[in-house]
Structures are given as C-alpha cells and as structure tokens.
XYZ file of C-alpha atoms in Angstrom:
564
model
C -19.553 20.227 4.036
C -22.354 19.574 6.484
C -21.554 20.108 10.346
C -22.503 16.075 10.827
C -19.861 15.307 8.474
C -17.212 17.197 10.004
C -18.362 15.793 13.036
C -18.210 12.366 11.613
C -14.577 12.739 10.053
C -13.315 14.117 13.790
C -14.909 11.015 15.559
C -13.356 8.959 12.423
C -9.989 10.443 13.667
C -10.283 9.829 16.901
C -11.278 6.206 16.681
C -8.400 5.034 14.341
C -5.733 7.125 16.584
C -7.082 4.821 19.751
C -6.797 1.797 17.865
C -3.403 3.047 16.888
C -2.187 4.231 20.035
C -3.638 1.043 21.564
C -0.758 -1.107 20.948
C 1.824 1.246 22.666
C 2.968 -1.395 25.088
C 2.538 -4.721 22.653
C 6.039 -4.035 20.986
C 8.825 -5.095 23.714
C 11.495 -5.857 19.999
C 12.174 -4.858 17.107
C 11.015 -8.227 15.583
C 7.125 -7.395 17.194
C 7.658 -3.582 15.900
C 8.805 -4.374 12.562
C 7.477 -8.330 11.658
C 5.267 -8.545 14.413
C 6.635 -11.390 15.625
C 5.833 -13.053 12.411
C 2.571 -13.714 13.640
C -0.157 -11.494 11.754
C -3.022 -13.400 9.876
C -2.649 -13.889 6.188
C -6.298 -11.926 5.851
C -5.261 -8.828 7.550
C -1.385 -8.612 5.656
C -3.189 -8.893 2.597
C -6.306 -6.424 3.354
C -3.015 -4.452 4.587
C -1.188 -5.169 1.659
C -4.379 -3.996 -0.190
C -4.417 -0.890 1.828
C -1.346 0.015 1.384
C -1.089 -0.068 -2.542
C -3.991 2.011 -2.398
C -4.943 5.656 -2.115
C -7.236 8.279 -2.757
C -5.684 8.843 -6.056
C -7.469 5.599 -7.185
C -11.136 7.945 -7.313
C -8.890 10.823 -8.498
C -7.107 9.552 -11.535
C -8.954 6.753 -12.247
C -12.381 7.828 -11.236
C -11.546 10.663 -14.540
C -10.878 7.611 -16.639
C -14.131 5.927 -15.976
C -15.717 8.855 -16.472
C -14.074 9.814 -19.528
C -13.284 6.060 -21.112
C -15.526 3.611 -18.981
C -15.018 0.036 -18.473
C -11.112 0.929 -19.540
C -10.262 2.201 -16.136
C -11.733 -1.219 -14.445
C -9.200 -3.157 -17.006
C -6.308 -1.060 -15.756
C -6.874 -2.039 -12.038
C -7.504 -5.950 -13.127
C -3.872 -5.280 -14.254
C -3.242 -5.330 -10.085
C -5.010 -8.760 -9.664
C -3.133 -10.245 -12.129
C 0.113 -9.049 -10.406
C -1.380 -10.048 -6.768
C -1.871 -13.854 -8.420
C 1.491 -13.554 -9.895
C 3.720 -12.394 -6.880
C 1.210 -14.179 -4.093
C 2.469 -17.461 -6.493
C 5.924 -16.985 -6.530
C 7.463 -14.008 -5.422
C 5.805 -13.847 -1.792
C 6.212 -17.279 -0.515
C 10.380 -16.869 -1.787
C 10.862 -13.264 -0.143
C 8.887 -15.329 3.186
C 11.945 -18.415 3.086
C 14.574 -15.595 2.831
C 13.529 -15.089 6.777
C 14.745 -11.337 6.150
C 13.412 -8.527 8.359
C 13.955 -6.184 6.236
C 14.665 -6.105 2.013
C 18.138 -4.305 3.496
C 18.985 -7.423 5.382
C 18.481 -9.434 2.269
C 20.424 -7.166 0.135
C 23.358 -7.190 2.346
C 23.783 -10.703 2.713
C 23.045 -11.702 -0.741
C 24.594 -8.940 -2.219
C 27.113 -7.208 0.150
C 27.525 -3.939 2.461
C 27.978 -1.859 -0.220
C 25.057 -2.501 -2.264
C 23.276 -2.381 0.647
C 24.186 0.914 1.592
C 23.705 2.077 -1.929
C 20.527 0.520 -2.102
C 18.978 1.938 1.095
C 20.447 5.462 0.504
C 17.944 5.117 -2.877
C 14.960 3.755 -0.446
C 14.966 6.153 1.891
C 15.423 9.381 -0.348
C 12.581 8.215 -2.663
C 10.794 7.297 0.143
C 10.665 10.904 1.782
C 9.863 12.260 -1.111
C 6.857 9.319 -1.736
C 5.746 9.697 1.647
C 5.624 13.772 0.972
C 3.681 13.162 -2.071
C 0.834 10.802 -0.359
C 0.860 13.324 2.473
C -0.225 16.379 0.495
C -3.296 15.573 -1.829
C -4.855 13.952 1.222
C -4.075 16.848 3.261
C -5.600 18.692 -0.185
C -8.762 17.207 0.377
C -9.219 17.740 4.313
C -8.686 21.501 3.036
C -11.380 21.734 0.671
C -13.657 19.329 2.745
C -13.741 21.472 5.845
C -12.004 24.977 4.714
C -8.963 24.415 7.657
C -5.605 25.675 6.040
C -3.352 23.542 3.839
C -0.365 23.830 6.292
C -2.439 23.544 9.157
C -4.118 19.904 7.461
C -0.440 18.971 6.445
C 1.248 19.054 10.119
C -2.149 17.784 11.543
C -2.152 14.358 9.696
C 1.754 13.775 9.487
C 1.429 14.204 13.145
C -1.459 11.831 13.401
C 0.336 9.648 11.112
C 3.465 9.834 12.845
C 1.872 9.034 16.598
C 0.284 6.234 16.605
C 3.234 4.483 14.465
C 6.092 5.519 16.131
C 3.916 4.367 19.082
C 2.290 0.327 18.100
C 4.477 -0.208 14.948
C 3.725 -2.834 12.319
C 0.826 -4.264 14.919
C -0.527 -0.864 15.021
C -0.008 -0.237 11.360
C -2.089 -2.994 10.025
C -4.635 -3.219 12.453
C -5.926 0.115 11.753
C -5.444 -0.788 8.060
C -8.200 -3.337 8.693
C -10.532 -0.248 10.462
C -10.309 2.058 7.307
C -10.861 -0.779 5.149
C -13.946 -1.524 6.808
C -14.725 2.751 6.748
C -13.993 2.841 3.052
C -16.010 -0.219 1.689
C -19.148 0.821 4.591
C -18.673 4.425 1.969
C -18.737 2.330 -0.817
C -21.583 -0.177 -0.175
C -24.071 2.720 0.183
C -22.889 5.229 -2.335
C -23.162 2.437 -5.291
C -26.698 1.738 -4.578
C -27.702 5.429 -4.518
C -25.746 6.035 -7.401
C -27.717 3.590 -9.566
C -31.207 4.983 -7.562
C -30.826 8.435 -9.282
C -30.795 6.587 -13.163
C -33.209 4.196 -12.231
C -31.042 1.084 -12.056
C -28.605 -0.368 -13.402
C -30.293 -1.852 -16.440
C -30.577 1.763 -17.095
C -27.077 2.840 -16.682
C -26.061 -0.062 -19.342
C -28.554 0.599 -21.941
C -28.066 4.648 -21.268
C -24.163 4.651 -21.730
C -22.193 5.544 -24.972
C -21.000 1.894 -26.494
C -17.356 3.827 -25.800
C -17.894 2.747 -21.984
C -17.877 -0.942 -22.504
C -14.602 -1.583 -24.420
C -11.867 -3.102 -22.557
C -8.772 -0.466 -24.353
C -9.027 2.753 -25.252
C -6.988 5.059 -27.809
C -5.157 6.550 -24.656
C -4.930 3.194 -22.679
C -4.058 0.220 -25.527
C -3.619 -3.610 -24.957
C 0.298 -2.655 -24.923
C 0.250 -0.201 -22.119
C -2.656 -2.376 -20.169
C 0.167 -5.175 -19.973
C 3.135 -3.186 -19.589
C 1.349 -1.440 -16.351
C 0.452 -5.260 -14.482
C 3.936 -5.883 -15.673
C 5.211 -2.621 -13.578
C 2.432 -3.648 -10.662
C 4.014 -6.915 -10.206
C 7.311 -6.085 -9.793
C 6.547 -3.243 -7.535
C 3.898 -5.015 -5.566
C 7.032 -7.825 -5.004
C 9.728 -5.656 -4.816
C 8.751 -2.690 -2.775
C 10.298 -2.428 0.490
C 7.017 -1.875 2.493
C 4.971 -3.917 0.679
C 7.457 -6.985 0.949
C 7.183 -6.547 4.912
C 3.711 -7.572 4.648
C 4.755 -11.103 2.904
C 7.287 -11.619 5.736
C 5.104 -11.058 8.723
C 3.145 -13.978 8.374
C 3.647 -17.179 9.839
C 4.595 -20.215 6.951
C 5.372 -19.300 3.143
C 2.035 -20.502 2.153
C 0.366 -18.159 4.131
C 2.833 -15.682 2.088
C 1.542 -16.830 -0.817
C -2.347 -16.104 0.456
C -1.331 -12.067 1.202
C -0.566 -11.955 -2.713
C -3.748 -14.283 -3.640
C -6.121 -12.528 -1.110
C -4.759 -8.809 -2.515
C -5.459 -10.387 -5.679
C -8.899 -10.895 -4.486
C -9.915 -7.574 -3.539
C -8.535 -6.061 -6.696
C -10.463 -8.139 -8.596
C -14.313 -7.223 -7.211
C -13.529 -3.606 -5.521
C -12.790 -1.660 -8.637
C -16.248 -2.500 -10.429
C -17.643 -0.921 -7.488
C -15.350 1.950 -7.227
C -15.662 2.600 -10.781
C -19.609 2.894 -10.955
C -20.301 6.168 -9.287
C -17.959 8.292 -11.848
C -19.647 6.463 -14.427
C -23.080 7.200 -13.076
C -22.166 10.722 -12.662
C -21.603 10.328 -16.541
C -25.164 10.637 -17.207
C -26.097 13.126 -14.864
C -23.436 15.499 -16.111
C -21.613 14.808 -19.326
C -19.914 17.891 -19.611
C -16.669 17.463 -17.790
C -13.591 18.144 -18.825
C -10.356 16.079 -18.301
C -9.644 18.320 -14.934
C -13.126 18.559 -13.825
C -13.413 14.646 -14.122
C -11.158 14.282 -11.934
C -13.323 15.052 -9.029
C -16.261 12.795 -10.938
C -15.925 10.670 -7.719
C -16.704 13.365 -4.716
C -19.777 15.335 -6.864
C -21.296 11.744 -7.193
C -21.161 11.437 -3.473
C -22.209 15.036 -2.635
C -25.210 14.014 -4.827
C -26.202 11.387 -3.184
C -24.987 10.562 0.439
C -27.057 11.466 3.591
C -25.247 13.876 6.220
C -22.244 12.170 7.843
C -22.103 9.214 5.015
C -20.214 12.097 3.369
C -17.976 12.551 6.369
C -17.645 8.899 6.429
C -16.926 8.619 2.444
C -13.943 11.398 2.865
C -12.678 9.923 5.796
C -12.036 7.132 4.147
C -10.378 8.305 1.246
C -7.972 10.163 3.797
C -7.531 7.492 5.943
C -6.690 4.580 2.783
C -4.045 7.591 1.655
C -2.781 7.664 5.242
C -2.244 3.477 5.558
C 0.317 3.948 2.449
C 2.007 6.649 3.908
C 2.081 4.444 7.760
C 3.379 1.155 5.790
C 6.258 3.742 4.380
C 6.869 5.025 7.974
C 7.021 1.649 9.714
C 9.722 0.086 7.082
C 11.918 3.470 6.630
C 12.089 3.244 10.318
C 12.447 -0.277 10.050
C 15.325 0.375 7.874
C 17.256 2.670 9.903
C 17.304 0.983 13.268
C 17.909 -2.763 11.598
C 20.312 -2.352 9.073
C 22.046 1.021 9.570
C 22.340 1.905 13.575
C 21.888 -1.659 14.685
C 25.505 -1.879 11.985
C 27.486 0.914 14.020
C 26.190 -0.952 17.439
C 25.725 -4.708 17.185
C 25.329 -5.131 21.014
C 22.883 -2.954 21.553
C 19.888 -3.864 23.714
C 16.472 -4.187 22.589
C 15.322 -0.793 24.715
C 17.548 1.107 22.867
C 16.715 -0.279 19.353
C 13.330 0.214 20.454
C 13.447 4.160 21.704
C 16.153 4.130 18.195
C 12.657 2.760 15.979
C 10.601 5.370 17.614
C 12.684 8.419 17.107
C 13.440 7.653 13.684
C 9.718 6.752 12.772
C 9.383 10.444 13.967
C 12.148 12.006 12.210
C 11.482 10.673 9.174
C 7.793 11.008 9.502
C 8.769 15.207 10.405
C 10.766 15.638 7.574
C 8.367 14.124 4.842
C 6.235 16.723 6.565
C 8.429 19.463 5.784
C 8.890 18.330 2.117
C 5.049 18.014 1.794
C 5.007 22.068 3.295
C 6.720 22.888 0.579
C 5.331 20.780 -2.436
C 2.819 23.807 -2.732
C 5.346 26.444 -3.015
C 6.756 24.348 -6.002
C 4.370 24.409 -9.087
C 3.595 20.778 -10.136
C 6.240 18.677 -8.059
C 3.832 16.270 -7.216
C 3.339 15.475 -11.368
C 7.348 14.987 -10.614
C 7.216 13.113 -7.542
C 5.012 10.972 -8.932
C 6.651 10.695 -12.371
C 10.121 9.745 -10.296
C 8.242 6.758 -8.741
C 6.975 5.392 -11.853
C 10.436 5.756 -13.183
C 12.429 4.319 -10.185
C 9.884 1.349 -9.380
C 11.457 -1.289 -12.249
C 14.963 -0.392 -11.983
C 15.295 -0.134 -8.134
C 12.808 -3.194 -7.311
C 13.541 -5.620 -10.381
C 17.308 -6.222 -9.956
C 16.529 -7.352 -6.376
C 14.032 -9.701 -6.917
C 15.645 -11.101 -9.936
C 18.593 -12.296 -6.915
C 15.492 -14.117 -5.414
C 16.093 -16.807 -8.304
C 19.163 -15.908 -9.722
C 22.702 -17.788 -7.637
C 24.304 -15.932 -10.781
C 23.962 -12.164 -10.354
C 26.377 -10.563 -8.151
C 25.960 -6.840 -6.461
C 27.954 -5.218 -9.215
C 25.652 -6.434 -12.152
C 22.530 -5.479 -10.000
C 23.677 -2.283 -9.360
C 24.690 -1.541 -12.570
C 21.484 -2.497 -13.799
C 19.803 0.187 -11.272
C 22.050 2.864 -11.853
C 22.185 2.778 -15.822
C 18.019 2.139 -16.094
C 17.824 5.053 -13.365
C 19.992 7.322 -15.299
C 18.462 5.949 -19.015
C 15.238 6.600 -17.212
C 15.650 10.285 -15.986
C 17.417 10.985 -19.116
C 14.620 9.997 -21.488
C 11.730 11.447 -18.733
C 13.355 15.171 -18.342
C 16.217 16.029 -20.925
C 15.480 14.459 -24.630
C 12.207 16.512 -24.688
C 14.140 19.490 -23.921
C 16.446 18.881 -26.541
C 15.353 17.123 -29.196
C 11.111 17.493 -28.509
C 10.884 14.118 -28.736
C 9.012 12.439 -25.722
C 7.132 8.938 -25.420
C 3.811 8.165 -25.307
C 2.157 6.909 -22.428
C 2.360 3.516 -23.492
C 6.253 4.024 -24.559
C 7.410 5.176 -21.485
C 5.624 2.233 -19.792
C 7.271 -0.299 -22.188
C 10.503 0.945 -22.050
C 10.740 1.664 -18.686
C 10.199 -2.173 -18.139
C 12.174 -3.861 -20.818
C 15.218 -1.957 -20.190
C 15.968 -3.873 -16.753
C 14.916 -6.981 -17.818
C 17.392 -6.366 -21.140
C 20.131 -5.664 -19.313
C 19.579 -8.727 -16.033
C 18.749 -11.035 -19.170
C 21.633 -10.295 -20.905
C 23.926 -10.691 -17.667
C 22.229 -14.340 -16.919
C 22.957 -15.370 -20.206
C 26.668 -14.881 -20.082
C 27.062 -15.994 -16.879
C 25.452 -19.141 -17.783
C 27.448 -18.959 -20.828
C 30.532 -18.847 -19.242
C 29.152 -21.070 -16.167
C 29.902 -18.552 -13.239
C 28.223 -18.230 -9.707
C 27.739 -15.135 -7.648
C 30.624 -15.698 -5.039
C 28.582 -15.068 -2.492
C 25.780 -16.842 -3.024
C 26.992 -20.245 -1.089
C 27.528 -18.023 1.504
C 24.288 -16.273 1.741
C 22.229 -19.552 1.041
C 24.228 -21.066 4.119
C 22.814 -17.754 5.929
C 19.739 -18.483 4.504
C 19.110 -21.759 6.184
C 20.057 -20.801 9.581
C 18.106 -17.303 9.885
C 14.638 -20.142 8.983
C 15.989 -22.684 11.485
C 16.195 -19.466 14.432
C 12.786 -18.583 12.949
C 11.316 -21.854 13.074
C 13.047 -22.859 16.212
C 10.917 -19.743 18.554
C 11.085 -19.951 22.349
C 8.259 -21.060 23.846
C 7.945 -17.258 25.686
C 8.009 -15.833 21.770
C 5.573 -17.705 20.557
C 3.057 -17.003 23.689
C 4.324 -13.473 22.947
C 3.625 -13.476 19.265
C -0.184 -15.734 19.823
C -1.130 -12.470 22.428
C -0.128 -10.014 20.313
C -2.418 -11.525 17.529
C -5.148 -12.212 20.111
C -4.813 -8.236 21.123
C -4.805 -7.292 17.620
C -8.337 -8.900 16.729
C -9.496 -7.653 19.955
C -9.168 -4.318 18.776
C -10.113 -4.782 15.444
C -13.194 -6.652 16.532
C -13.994 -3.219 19.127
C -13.441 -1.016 15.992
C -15.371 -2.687 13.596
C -18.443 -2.749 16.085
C -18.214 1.028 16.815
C -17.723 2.183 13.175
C -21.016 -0.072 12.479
C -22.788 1.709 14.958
C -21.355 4.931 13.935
C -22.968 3.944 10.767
C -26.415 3.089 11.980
C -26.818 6.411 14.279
C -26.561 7.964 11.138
C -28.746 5.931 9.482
C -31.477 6.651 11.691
C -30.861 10.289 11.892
C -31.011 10.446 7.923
C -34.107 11.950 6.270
C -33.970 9.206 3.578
C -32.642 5.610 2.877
C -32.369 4.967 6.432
C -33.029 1.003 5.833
C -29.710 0.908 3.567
C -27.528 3.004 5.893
C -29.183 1.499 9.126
C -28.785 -2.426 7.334
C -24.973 -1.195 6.697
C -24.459 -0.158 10.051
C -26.341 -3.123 11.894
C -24.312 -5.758 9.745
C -20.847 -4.559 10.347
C -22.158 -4.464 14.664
C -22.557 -8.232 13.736
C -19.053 -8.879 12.722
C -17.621 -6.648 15.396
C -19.571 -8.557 17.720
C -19.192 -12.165 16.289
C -15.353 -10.868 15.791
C -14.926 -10.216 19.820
C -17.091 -13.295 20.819
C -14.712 -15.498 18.813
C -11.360 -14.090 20.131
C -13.184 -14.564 23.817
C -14.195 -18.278 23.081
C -10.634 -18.869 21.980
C -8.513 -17.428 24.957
C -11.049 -19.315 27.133
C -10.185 -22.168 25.873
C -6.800 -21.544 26.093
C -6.717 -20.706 29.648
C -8.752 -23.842 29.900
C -5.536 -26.126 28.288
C -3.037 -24.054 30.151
C-alpha cells in the first residue's frame, strides 16, 4: 500500500480516537453511559444502528456473491430493509415503552432472576466470542494492508476499541459511528464512479454483463432462503442486545420507530452502491474463483482509487467492523454493571457504578482480545464462530421478543424454547453430519433454524390460550412497566439540561469531524494526479455539512442562552 495511504489510515485513527476520547467527562451515570440520557437523535441511533449491523464482511462475503451471482447479493441485503421497516414498525417503538436500560432489566422483571441470569450468562459468552470474531478479520486486513503483524494489529485495535469506550460510552460510541459512516460512504461515492469510468459507463456495464447478473435468486440463494434470511434479520435486528440499546436511547417511541425506518433506509440505497464495484471488477477479470472473489471488492479499489482514497477506503472498512464490535462493548459492559454488580450492591453510588462500567468495558474488551489471539492458532474457528451466531440468533433473541406481546409466556416456556432450539440447533449444525452424512442445505438450515422457535412459542400460546392462563408475573411486571415510563417521563429539570448538552456536545463533535474528514478528502484530491474534481467536489461538500452542521448547533445554544 502506498505511503499516503498508510498515512491516511494513521490520521483516520487518530481522528476517530479524539472524537472518542472527547466525551470522557460527558458521562457523570450510568443512564448517560449506557442510554445517554435517552436523549440521542433518531438519525444518528439509526445511522448507529446501521453501523453497527454492519461490517467489512458485507464487501467480503457478499462482494463474492455479486461477483459470482450479481443482482442476487443486492436482494439478500433488501432482506435487511424489509426487517428495518418491520421492527422500526413494531418491535422498536414496544422495546422503547418497556423503559428498560438494558434487555437484562426487561428479562428480569418480565421473566424473573433466574432467566435473567441464564439469559445473560448466554449474552455475554456469545458475545466474547462475537466480539473476538469481528476483531480478527479486521485486524486481518490492517495486516495485509500495511504488512504490521497479526498480533501486533489485534492488541492495537482492541486497545483502540477498548479506550475510547470505556472512556465516552454510548455518547462516544455512536458519535464516532456517525464519523466512519461519513469515511465509508466519502470511499464509496468516489470508488463507484471510477469503477463505471474504466467500462465506459454504466450503460456499458448493463449491456456487457451475463443475463445471470440481473436475476433476483440464484440456484445457491432461492426465494426460500431470501425470506428465511429477512426473517432471521428481523428478529435479530429486534432482539439483539446491542442493537435494542439503540431503540431505547431515543427520546419518545415514535422516534423508536424512525431508528428501525431510517436503518431501513440506508439498507435500501447503500447496497446497490456497494455491490457495483465487485460487479465491475466482473468484466475486467472474470476469472475468479469462489476464494479469490472474495477480495473482488479491494482489487476494484486498488484499480482505481488515487493515493490515500485507498487509505481512506480501508479505513473505513476497519473502522464500520470496529462500530459493531464498540456497540458489543458498550452493552456487555452495560450488562455487567446494571443488572449483575448493581444486584450484589443496590446502594451503590453512581462513581462507583461508573469506575464498575469502565473496568468491565476493559475487561471484557481484553479478553475478546485474547480469544481473537488465538482464533489463528485454531484452523477455521471463525467459520464456527460465525456459524454459532447464525445458530444462536433465533433461539436466544425470538423467545424474548415474543414476551414483548405475549402476557401468556412465562420464563420456563421461554427458556425452554432457547435451550431445546439451542441444543436442536448445535445438534443438527455439528453431530448428524458426523454420523449419519446428512447435513442441510443452505436454505434448510436457514428455514429450520427459524421455524423451530416459532413451532415451539406457537404451540405454547395456543394452549395457554386454550386453557386461558396468564404468565403470573405479568400483572406484576406491567405495573413495573408503567412506573419505570412515568420516572422516565417525569426527568428533573437538571437531567434534562444534562441530557439537551450532552446532545448539543455530541453534534458539536460530529459537526468538527465531519469538516476535517472533508478536508482530509480534498487535500487529497488536489494532491491526486487524476480525478481531482471528483475527489476535491467530495471533499469540499462534506466541509459544507461540517460547517453548516457547527453553525446550526451555534445558532441554537445562542438562542438558548438568549431564553435562559
């Protein structure tokens, strides 16, 4: 890689890790650390939101399948909008009314203790494991990008993971979620027109492309496993434990609903542009095999990006990669100081559950570093790891947010219905093809690994309405229920001035970071030997919002100095 773009990923670092590190001092509770404060815009949760469901993986795996299938891999990630519109309508604004600050919370008093310890023993030994296996292929790509050693790439990014949110929590989290969104689409909106430059257009691309690219299914991907997949994206987009934070830190329920609608959004337009480039690189070089189209993506941009855009494409990969990893971070932390330390000692003060957030952020965050250390030493765990998620996501996720709707299920039936599909799962997955050779197809294991939950909490609904039963608990938690929104609703006048600065802060720095990436960007630009009006434009445009950005937050606490 070209000294400029080393250069450029180093200043990339350095610039999220201030924005990070910048809100050190904003979280004084664990509410601002963990929620913050209920107070973060509906647009940045849901570019957050966005963020965090996605990784560099997406121009891995299905960068190969555009290459290899076309317009089939763009049909797979519509599968994601559909499950934005579906959990943004109903799932979102119900986890929001809960008033929950963590999925834990809500488990233990809809469900009891006991589930709940059950429950977040699962979470957080999946997580590590999750968080190990986002860690590593990022820390993969840093290697081959700039030649530093894997270990040496591992410790570096857990560490600059691990800093900046043990340090500004959920503030810092998905402020700096907004930055590499911003790095990643700047990438994106200059590699797509230089992609369709080298094929002369893209009139030229569509009429130069095998008819193959411009079905909707393929042999490999089928109607059946297309719906089965937004089926699984839906319930793990509403039922994930870090992704559900990001429908509870808003203000109102309808603003809940907007983080689903706006992820929705994004996942609509940005994988037609994300899919182009491997498709593009189709034509140039149509020799690939499966491996080798896996890293379609990267040759496309080593084709055609000037020095440092290259930098600045990587980067971004990394840093999108990161933000899932931070999200996991933030709400395993979130996890441990709320609902298991803050258990043990109920009167603790809000120092100590702060310094508690911190040091567990970091422990956990050093000991999915350790785990990623040794995925290397362990042949193809990350295919496992991986595998395990796919496999856990319906039966750990589904049960719970069936008790969103549901005053009839009671802990025992939910965790029943975990425990057997887990089991079912794992058994099916690792030990029938051992001994018997028989294994499902893609699209099997999809489908089954989503109807066997909903079988089983169906089938528990039904004879509980049957034999016209209630969850004993449930009059009990929806009395719960009710108060924890009146507290919410009912903020101090100090927390909501709190919660209004915080925000304020948070666009500040956003607006700061957005203006320096853009001039990052148009540096570049004018040191480039060619296409310096695109990169330059790029640049010069995202200045303007950083600077329209900070102008409006500046107007706004004028004017509220003004009233005060």
């Amino acid at each position: 890689m070209n000294p400029i773009d080393t250069i450029m990923m180093i200043l990339l670092t350095i610039g999220v890790l201030s924005a990070g590190m910048a809100f050190s001092k904003q979280g004084k509770n664990i509410t601002s650390f963990f929620a913050a404060g209920g107070a973060v815009p509906w647009q940045t949760s849901g570019l957050s939101l966005f963020m965090s469901f996605f990784s560099a993986g997406t121009f891995v795996v299905w960068g190969s399948v555009a290459y290899l299938h076309g317009w089939v891999a763009i049909s797979i990630q519509w599968t994601m909008a559909l499950a934005g519109l579906l959990v943004g309508t109903w799932i979102a604004p119900r986890w929001h009314r809960t008033g929950s600050l963590t999925v834990a919370e809500y488990i233990d008093k809809r469900l009891g203790v006991h589930i709940q310890k059950t429950y977040t023993f699962l979470f957080l030994f999946i997580s590590l494991f999750l968080t190990a296996s986002f860690l590593y292929p990022v820390a993969k790509i840093v290697e081959v990008s700039t030649g530093l050693d894997l270990n040496l790439c591992i410790i570096l990014l857990g560490a600059f993971c691990i800093l900046y949110v043990s340090a500004g929590g959920l503030w810092a989290v998905v402020s700096t979620d907004v930055l590499q969104f911003i790095i990643l689409m700047a990438a994106i909106i200059i590699v797509v027109p230089l992609s369709l430059e080298r094929v002369d257009g893209l009139h030229a691309l569509l009429s130069q492309l095998p008819d193959r690219y411009f079905q909707l299914t393929a042999n490999e991907y089928p109607l059946l496993f297309i719906l089965a997949f937004g089926l699984y994206n839906a319930i793990f987009l509403g039922g994930n434990w870090a992704y559900v934070q990001r429908f509870t830190c808003v203000r109102t329920s309808t603003d809940a609903k907007r983080v689903g609608w706006f992820f929705a959004a994004l996942y609509f337009v940005s994988p037609i542009l994300w899919m182009l480039p491997p498709m593009v690189y189709y034509l140039l070089n149509p020799s690939l095999g499966v491996m080798e189209s896996e890293g379609a993506y990267l040759m496309m941009c080593k084709e055609v990006l000037p020095k440092g855009i290259l930098g600045l494409m990587i980067g971004g990969m990394i840093f999108a990669t990161t933000s899932a990893m931070n999200s996991k971070l933030n709400i395993a932390s979130g996890v441990v100081t709320n609902d298991l330390y803050k258990r043990f000692y109920p009167h603790s003060s809000q120092r100590r559950l702060m310094l508690v957030a911190r040091l567990s952020t970091v422990a956990f965050g050093v000991i999915s570093i350790l785990i990623a250390l040794l995925i290397q030493h362990m042949g193809g765990v990350v295919n496992v790891v991986i595998s395990l998620a796919a496999l856990t996501g319906v039966p750990l996720y589904l049960p719970v947010i069936w008790t969103l709707f549901s005053r009839r299920q009671t802990g025992s039936t939910v965790l029943a219905t975990t425990i057997t599909t887990l089991m079912v799962n794992v058994v099916f997955k690792f030990a029938v093809p051992v001994l018997t050779g028989f294994t499902f197809s893609r699209t099997g294991e999809m489908v089954f690994g989503c109807a066997l939950p909903i079988i089983m909490l169906a089938a528990f609904e039904i004879y509980f309405i049957l034999t016209g039963k209630t969850s004993n608990r449930y009059a009990e938690y929806a009395a719960w229920e009710q108060a924890n929104n009146a507290k919410r609703n009912a903020l101090t006048a100090q927390a909501q001035a709190e919660a209004k600065s915080e925000n304020t802060y948070s666009k500040r720095i956003i607006g700061l970071g957005i203006f320096f990436i853009g001039l990052a960007i148009a540096l570049l630009g004018l040191l480039s030997e060619g296409h310096t009006m695109l990169v330059t434009g790029t640049g010069a445009c995202f200045m303007l919002i950083g600077v329209a950005l900070t102008w409006s937050i500046k107007k706004t606490m004028k004017t509220r100095t003004s009233n005060d």
